[in-house]
Short mmCIF file of C-alpha atoms in Angstrom, two decimals:
data_model
loop_
_atom_site.label_atom_id
_atom_site.label_comp_id
_atom_site.label_asym_id
_atom_site.label_seq_id
_atom_site.Cartn_x
_atom_site.Cartn_y
_atom_site.Cartn_z
CA UNK G 1 -11.94 -2.23 6.96
CA UNK G 2 -10.85 -3.62 3.66
CA UNK G 3 -9.16 -6.79 4.77
CA UNK G 4 -9.08 -8.25 1.16
CA UNK G 5 -7.28 -5.13 -0.29
CA UNK G 6 -3.52 -4.45 -0.23
CA UNK G 7 -2.71 -0.69 -0.95
CA UNK G 8 0.68 -0.72 -2.75
CA UNK G 9 2.50 2.75 -2.88
CA UNK G 10 5.34 3.02 -5.44
CA UNK G 11 8.10 4.87 -3.61
CA UNK G 12 11.16 3.81 -5.78
CA UNK G 13 13.14 5.91 -8.27
CA UNK G 14 15.40 8.98 -7.91
CA UNK G 15 12.68 11.58 -8.27
CA UNK G 16 14.75 13.64 -10.75
CA UNK G 17 11.83 15.27 -12.48
CA UNK G 18 11.20 17.12 -9.14
CA UNK G 19 14.71 18.39 -8.80
CA UNK G 20 15.90 20.55 -7.10
CA UNK G 21 13.07 20.23 -4.48
CA UNK G 22 13.45 16.43 -4.34
CA UNK G 23 17.24 16.47 -4.30
CA UNK G 24 18.60 14.75 -1.25
CA UNK G 25 15.31 13.25 -0.26
CA UNK G 26 14.72 9.57 -0.24
CA UNK G 27 11.83 9.93 -2.40
CA UNK G 28 9.70 12.72 -3.77
CA UNK G 29 6.54 11.61 -1.70
CA UNK G 30 8.36 13.06 1.26
CA UNK G 31 7.95 16.53 -0.30
CA UNK G 32 5.81 19.10 1.61
CA UNK G 33 2.29 19.33 0.61
CA UNK G 34 0.56 22.22 2.59
CA UNK G 35 0.98 21.24 6.28
CA UNK G 36 1.98 17.74 5.66
CA UNK G 37 3.87 15.70 2.91
CA UNK G 38 2.66 14.02 -0.16
CA UNK G 39 2.97 10.54 1.52
CA UNK G 40 1.01 11.65 4.51
CA UNK G 41 -1.82 12.78 2.19
CA UNK G 42 -1.88 9.46 0.36
CA UNK G 43 -1.77 7.53 3.59
CA UNK G 44 -4.60 9.67 5.15
CA UNK G 45 -6.84 8.83 2.27
CA UNK G 46 -6.24 5.23 2.50
CA UNK G 47 -6.82 5.21 6.20
CA UNK G 48 -10.07 7.32 6.02
CA UNK G 49 -11.24 4.91 3.47
CA UNK G 50 -10.74 2.05 5.71
CA UNK G 51 -7.57 0.59 4.36
CA UNK G 52 -5.21 -0.97 6.82
CA UNK G 53 -2.87 -3.17 4.71
CA UNK G 54 -0.23 -0.98 3.07
CA UNK G 55 3.02 -1.87 1.33
CA UNK G 56 5.67 0.73 0.28
CA UNK G 57 7.97 -0.40 -2.54
CA UNK G 58 11.25 1.26 -2.06
CA UNK G 59 14.60 1.20 -3.97
CA UNK G 60 16.86 0.15 -1.08
CA UNK G 61 16.99 -0.30 2.67
CA UNK G 62 18.35 3.10 3.41
CA UNK G 63 15.23 4.54 1.75
CA UNK G 64 13.08 2.13 3.88
CA UNK G 65 14.87 3.18 7.00
CA UNK G 66 14.12 6.87 6.16
CA UNK G 67 10.48 6.28 5.59
CA UNK G 68 10.16 4.31 8.79
CA UNK G 69 11.61 7.22 10.65
CA UNK G 70 9.50 9.75 8.83
CA UNK G 71 6.35 7.94 9.47
CA UNK G 72 6.77 6.85 13.05
CA UNK G 73 4.62 8.58 15.74
CA UNK G 74 6.23 11.17 17.96
CA UNK G 75 3.95 11.68 20.96
CA UNK G 76 6.83 13.34 22.92
CA UNK G 77 7.21 16.26 20.50
CA UNK G 78 3.39 16.43 20.11
CA UNK G 79 3.03 16.83 23.88
CA UNK G 80 5.87 19.48 24.09
CA UNK G 81 4.26 21.57 21.25
CA UNK G 82 0.97 21.50 23.18
CA UNK G 83 2.75 22.58 26.54
CA UNK G 84 4.14 25.48 24.64
CA UNK G 85 0.85 26.73 23.35
CA UNK G 86 1.37 25.53 19.73
CA UNK G 87 -1.73 23.30 19.61
CA UNK G 88 -2.47 23.93 15.98
CA UNK G 89 0.98 22.69 15.00
CA UNK G 90 0.62 19.68 17.44
CA UNK G 91 -2.73 18.86 15.90
CA UNK G 92 -1.08 18.90 12.36
CA UNK G 93 1.70 16.68 13.53
CA UNK G 94 -0.60 14.13 15.13
CA UNK G 95 -2.54 13.91 11.82
CA UNK G 96 0.44 12.18 10.34
CA UNK G 97 0.54 9.55 12.91
CA UNK G 98 -0.57 6.02 11.63
CA UNK G 99 -3.34 4.17 13.66
CA UNK G 100 -1.94 1.34 15.77
CA UNK G 101 -3.88 -1.30 13.57
CA UNK G 102 -2.13 -0.25 10.22
CA UNK G 103 -0.19 -3.12 8.68
CA UNK G 104 2.61 -1.27 7.19
CA UNK G 105 5.11 -3.31 5.11
CA UNK G 106 8.15 -2.45 3.18
CA UNK G 107 9.78 -4.32 0.17
CA UNK G 108 12.88 -3.49 -1.99
CA UNK G 109 12.81 -2.97 -5.73
CA UNK G 110 16.46 -3.02 -6.30
CA UNK G 111 16.32 -2.74 -10.21
CA UNK G 112 13.90 -0.47 -12.14
CA UNK G 113 12.04 -3.19 -13.95
CA UNK G 114 8.78 -1.36 -14.03
CA UNK G 115 5.56 -0.94 -12.23
CA UNK G 116 4.34 -4.55 -12.80
CA UNK G 117 7.50 -5.46 -11.03
CA UNK G 118 6.32 -3.29 -8.16
CA UNK G 119 3.10 -5.16 -8.18
CA UNK G 120 4.75 -8.53 -8.03
CA UNK G 121 7.16 -7.64 -5.18
CA UNK G 122 4.25 -6.33 -3.03
CA UNK G 123 2.15 -9.39 -3.79
CA UNK G 124 4.92 -11.57 -2.63
CA UNK G 125 4.22 -10.50 1.02
CA UNK G 126 0.50 -10.17 0.57
CA UNK G 127 -0.62 -13.09 -1.57
CA UNK G 128 -4.11 -13.36 -0.33
CA UNK G 129 -5.27 -9.78 -1.42
CA UNK G 130 -6.43 -7.72 -4.43
CA UNK G 131 -3.90 -4.84 -5.14
CA UNK G 132 -4.45 -1.20 -5.38
CA UNK G 133 -1.42 0.55 -7.16
CA UNK G 134 -0.80 4.07 -6.16
CA UNK G 135 1.67 6.51 -7.49
CA UNK G 136 2.05 9.25 -4.76
CA UNK G 137 2.59 12.01 -7.19
CA UNK G 138 -1.05 11.63 -8.36
CA UNK G 139 -3.24 13.28 -5.89
CA UNK G 140 -6.95 13.45 -5.85
CA UNK G 141 -8.42 16.00 -3.56
CA UNK G 142 -11.88 15.05 -2.35
CA UNK G 143 -14.62 17.57 -2.12
CA UNK G 144 -15.69 15.46 0.94
CA UNK G 145 -12.54 14.41 2.81
CA UNK G 146 -14.58 11.70 4.69
CA UNK G 147 -15.19 10.04 1.35
CA UNK G 148 -12.02 10.04 -0.72
CA UNK G 149 -11.81 8.79 -4.21
CA UNK G 150 -9.83 5.71 -3.38
CA UNK G 151 -12.81 4.51 -1.34
CA UNK G 152 -15.20 4.96 -4.13
CA UNK G 153 -12.84 3.04 -6.44
CA UNK G 154 -12.41 -0.07 -4.07
CA UNK G 155 -16.28 -0.06 -3.31
CA UNK G 156 -17.03 -0.10 -7.16
CA UNK G 157 -14.44 -3.03 -7.55
CA UNK G 158 -15.89 -4.96 -4.70
CA UNK G 159 -19.34 -4.95 -6.52
CA UNK G 160 -17.64 -6.42 -9.58
CA UNK G 161 -14.40 -8.21 -8.94
CA UNK G 162 -13.77 -9.08 -12.58
CA UNK G 163 -13.19 -5.46 -13.44
CA UNK G 164 -9.75 -4.05 -13.52
CA UNK G 165 -10.08 -0.38 -12.70
CA UNK G 166 -7.88 2.61 -13.62
CA UNK G 167 -8.83 6.16 -12.42
CA UNK G 168 -10.20 7.92 -15.47
CA UNK G 169 -9.89 11.69 -16.05
CA UNK G 170 -11.28 13.50 -19.08
CA UNK G 171 -8.53 15.34 -20.75
CA UNK G 172 -7.79 17.18 -24.16
CA UNK G 173 -4.28 15.79 -24.24
CA UNK G 174 -3.76 12.11 -23.14
CA UNK G 175 -0.40 11.65 -24.93
CA UNK G 176 1.24 11.15 -21.45
CA UNK G 177 -1.39 8.89 -20.08
CA UNK G 178 -2.98 5.53 -20.73
CA UNK G 179 -6.24 5.06 -22.50
CA UNK G 180 -8.34 1.97 -23.10
CA UNK G 181 -8.86 0.95 -26.76
CA UNK G 182 -10.58 -2.30 -27.92
CA UNK G 183 -10.47 -3.58 -24.29
CA UNK G 184 -6.73 -3.17 -23.79
CA UNK G 185 -4.58 -0.48 -22.20
CA UNK G 186 -2.59 1.80 -24.60
CA UNK G 187 0.20 3.69 -23.01
CA UNK G 188 0.98 7.12 -24.25
CA UNK G 189 -1.05 6.83 -27.47
CA UNK G 190 0.02 8.74 -30.51
CA UNK G 191 -3.29 8.78 -32.19
CA UNK G 192 -5.83 8.41 -29.27
CA UNK G 193 -9.30 7.01 -29.83
CA UNK G 194 -10.33 8.09 -26.22
CA UNK G 195 -9.78 11.24 -24.27
CA UNK G 196 -10.17 9.52 -20.83
CA UNK G 197 -6.61 9.51 -19.43
CA UNK G 198 -5.64 6.77 -16.88
CA UNK G 199 -4.19 7.73 -13.54
CA UNK G 200 -3.59 6.01 -10.21
CA UNK G 201 -4.99 4.69 -8.01
CA UNK G 202 -5.74 1.39 -10.01
CA UNK G 203 -7.18 -1.66 -8.58
CA UNK G 204 -6.22 -5.31 -9.79
CA UNK G 205 -8.12 -8.57 -8.91
CA UNK G 206 -6.13 -11.11 -6.84
CA UNK G 207 -6.02 -13.40 -9.95
CA UNK G 208 -4.30 -10.75 -11.97
CA UNK G 209 -1.87 -10.14 -9.06
CA UNK G 210 -1.20 -13.94 -8.82
CA UNK G 211 -0.51 -13.88 -12.59
CA UNK G 212 1.88 -10.98 -12.24
CA UNK G 213 3.76 -12.74 -9.42
CA UNK G 214 3.98 -16.03 -11.51
CA UNK G 215 5.32 -14.16 -14.46
CA UNK G 216 7.91 -12.50 -12.22
CA UNK G 217 9.01 -15.88 -10.77
CA UNK G 218 9.51 -17.09 -14.37
CA UNK G 219 11.65 -13.92 -15.01
CA UNK G 220 13.86 -14.80 -11.94
CA UNK G 221 14.60 -18.20 -13.59
CA UNK G 222 15.20 -17.12 -17.10
CA UNK G 223 16.18 -13.50 -16.90
CA UNK G 224 13.62 -12.61 -19.69
CA UNK G 225 10.87 -10.05 -18.85
CA UNK G 226 7.42 -11.37 -19.33
CA UNK G 227 5.65 -10.75 -22.61
CA UNK G 228 8.99 -10.17 -24.52
CA UNK G 229 9.22 -6.63 -22.94
CA UNK G 230 12.81 -5.40 -23.13
CA UNK G 231 13.60 -3.00 -20.34
CA UNK G 232 10.55 -2.52 -18.08
CA UNK G 233 7.36 -4.37 -17.41
CA UNK G 234 4.60 -1.75 -16.75
CA UNK G 235 1.34 -2.34 -15.08
CA UNK G 236 -0.41 -1.60 -18.40
CA UNK G 237 1.65 -4.45 -20.04
CA UNK G 238 0.63 -6.79 -17.19
CA UNK G 239 -2.96 -5.90 -17.72
CA UNK G 240 -2.80 -6.73 -21.46
CA UNK G 241 -0.73 -9.81 -20.82
CA UNK G 242 -3.15 -11.02 -18.34
CA UNK G 243 -6.21 -10.30 -20.48
CA UNK G 244 -4.58 -12.02 -23.48
CA UNK G 245 -3.82 -15.18 -21.30
CA UNK G 246 -6.33 -18.05 -20.68
CA UNK G 247 -7.03 -16.55 -17.29
CA UNK G 248 -8.17 -13.10 -18.52
CA UNK G 249 -10.91 -12.11 -20.99
CA UNK G 250 -12.09 -15.63 -21.50
CA UNK G 251 -13.08 -15.73 -17.88
CA UNK G 252 -14.86 -12.41 -18.01
CA UNK G 253 -12.18 -10.15 -16.81
CA UNK G 254 -12.25 -6.59 -18.36
CA UNK G 255 -10.35 -3.33 -17.93
CA UNK G 256 -12.38 -0.25 -17.28
CA UNK G 257 -11.83 3.48 -16.42
CA UNK G 258 -13.46 4.47 -13.22
CA UNK G 259 -14.14 8.16 -13.67
CA UNK G 260 -12.99 10.67 -10.92
CA UNK G 261 -15.92 12.65 -9.58
CA UNK G 262 -15.99 16.12 -11.28
CA UNK G 263 -16.21 17.76 -7.78
CA UNK G 264 -12.80 15.97 -6.75
CA UNK G 265 -9.63 17.76 -7.86
CA UNK G 266 -6.65 15.97 -9.56
CA UNK G 267 -3.19 17.39 -8.63
CA UNK G 268 -0.43 15.97 -10.68
CA UNK G 269 2.89 16.85 -8.78
CA UNK G 270 5.14 14.78 -11.17
CA UNK G 271 7.42 17.67 -12.33
CA UNK G 272 8.83 20.76 -10.59
CA UNK G 273 6.42 23.35 -12.19
CA UNK G 274 3.29 21.05 -11.51
CA UNK G 275 4.35 20.44 -7.93
CA UNK G 276 4.96 24.03 -7.05
CA UNK G 277 1.36 24.85 -8.37
CA UNK G 278 -0.02 21.98 -6.31
CA UNK G 279 1.97 23.16 -3.20
CA UNK G 280 0.59 26.65 -3.68
CA UNK G 281 -2.96 25.36 -3.86
CA UNK G 282 -2.49 23.30 -0.77
CA UNK G 283 -1.17 26.20 1.26
CA UNK G 284 -3.99 28.19 0.27
CA UNK G 285 -6.87 25.73 0.39
CA UNK G 286 -5.83 22.73 2.56
CA UNK G 287 -3.54 24.11 5.15
CA UNK G 288 -4.62 24.51 8.78
CA UNK G 289 -3.14 27.94 8.42
CA UNK G 290 -4.85 28.87 5.03
CA UNK G 291 -6.32 32.00 6.27
CA UNK G 292 -2.94 33.32 7.41
CA UNK G 293 -1.35 32.20 4.07
CA UNK G 294 -4.01 33.94 1.99
CA UNK G 295 -3.63 37.19 3.97
CA UNK G 296 0.10 37.03 3.38
CA UNK G 297 -0.28 36.35 -0.36
CA UNK G 298 -2.59 39.28 -0.58
CA UNK G 299 0.23 41.42 1.06
CA UNK G 300 2.76 40.24 -1.38
CA UNK G 301 0.57 40.93 -4.40
CA UNK G 302 -0.44 44.32 -3.15
CA UNK G 303 3.15 45.25 -2.82
CA UNK G 304 3.77 44.43 -6.55
CA UNK G 305 0.89 46.63 -7.72
#
């Protein structure tokens, strides 16, 4: 179990890029993904990897209450399903229950001040740990479900704790991603010098998390975002600000891309068309009922021929 790691899941925002599917939901991570939901898949990977300290950063108390209700175990319904001969559905339901030893926390990001702000809020309630930042619309489907990408990322970090690691994916177009150039993170590069795009999960040493929290506390006093950033303070800004500070590069800290295994599949669910493709893939490849789903799809396609 990774006692020194806090897994931070960003669950704020209105999720308008996934409308109308996400309209009326507390957050897009509650969207279906095969048998389960996006948030269940993210949590499952963390738990399989050995993570037990998890913080969800939400936009308000109402959203927190919805997540708490959505994530609580329901053994009564599970047993009723089994008694009614619906064991397969009961198994799927049970797979969404969190182990009793999971330390699940919630914090509120009442203003959209950026992803570094998310990191600071989470670190306030978990000051003794390194941080893994996760955007639940970036899913990496492992070829081996017992060894998910997030476990490989954390294990690599624990071997060299002065590395700040972003998940790296080779891409032809990185204009909507971050890249690393001259030891710094460039967000949405116009003239990219690298074609390794950055995704979550990302992992940050405790000293960087401490730095981010310290900068946030100064912001609370002054009302001015760190580094002169005007509207939002992104995780990429926080990395660069840290590396430029006396704490960072001078002490041997470096930012690196940790490449996703080629066999693991990246699923970006961040927009409506992308989400629908990912949901189709999940129903046909990841679902407990994938054989039935495939047979039904063949029927539909045959009717159109």
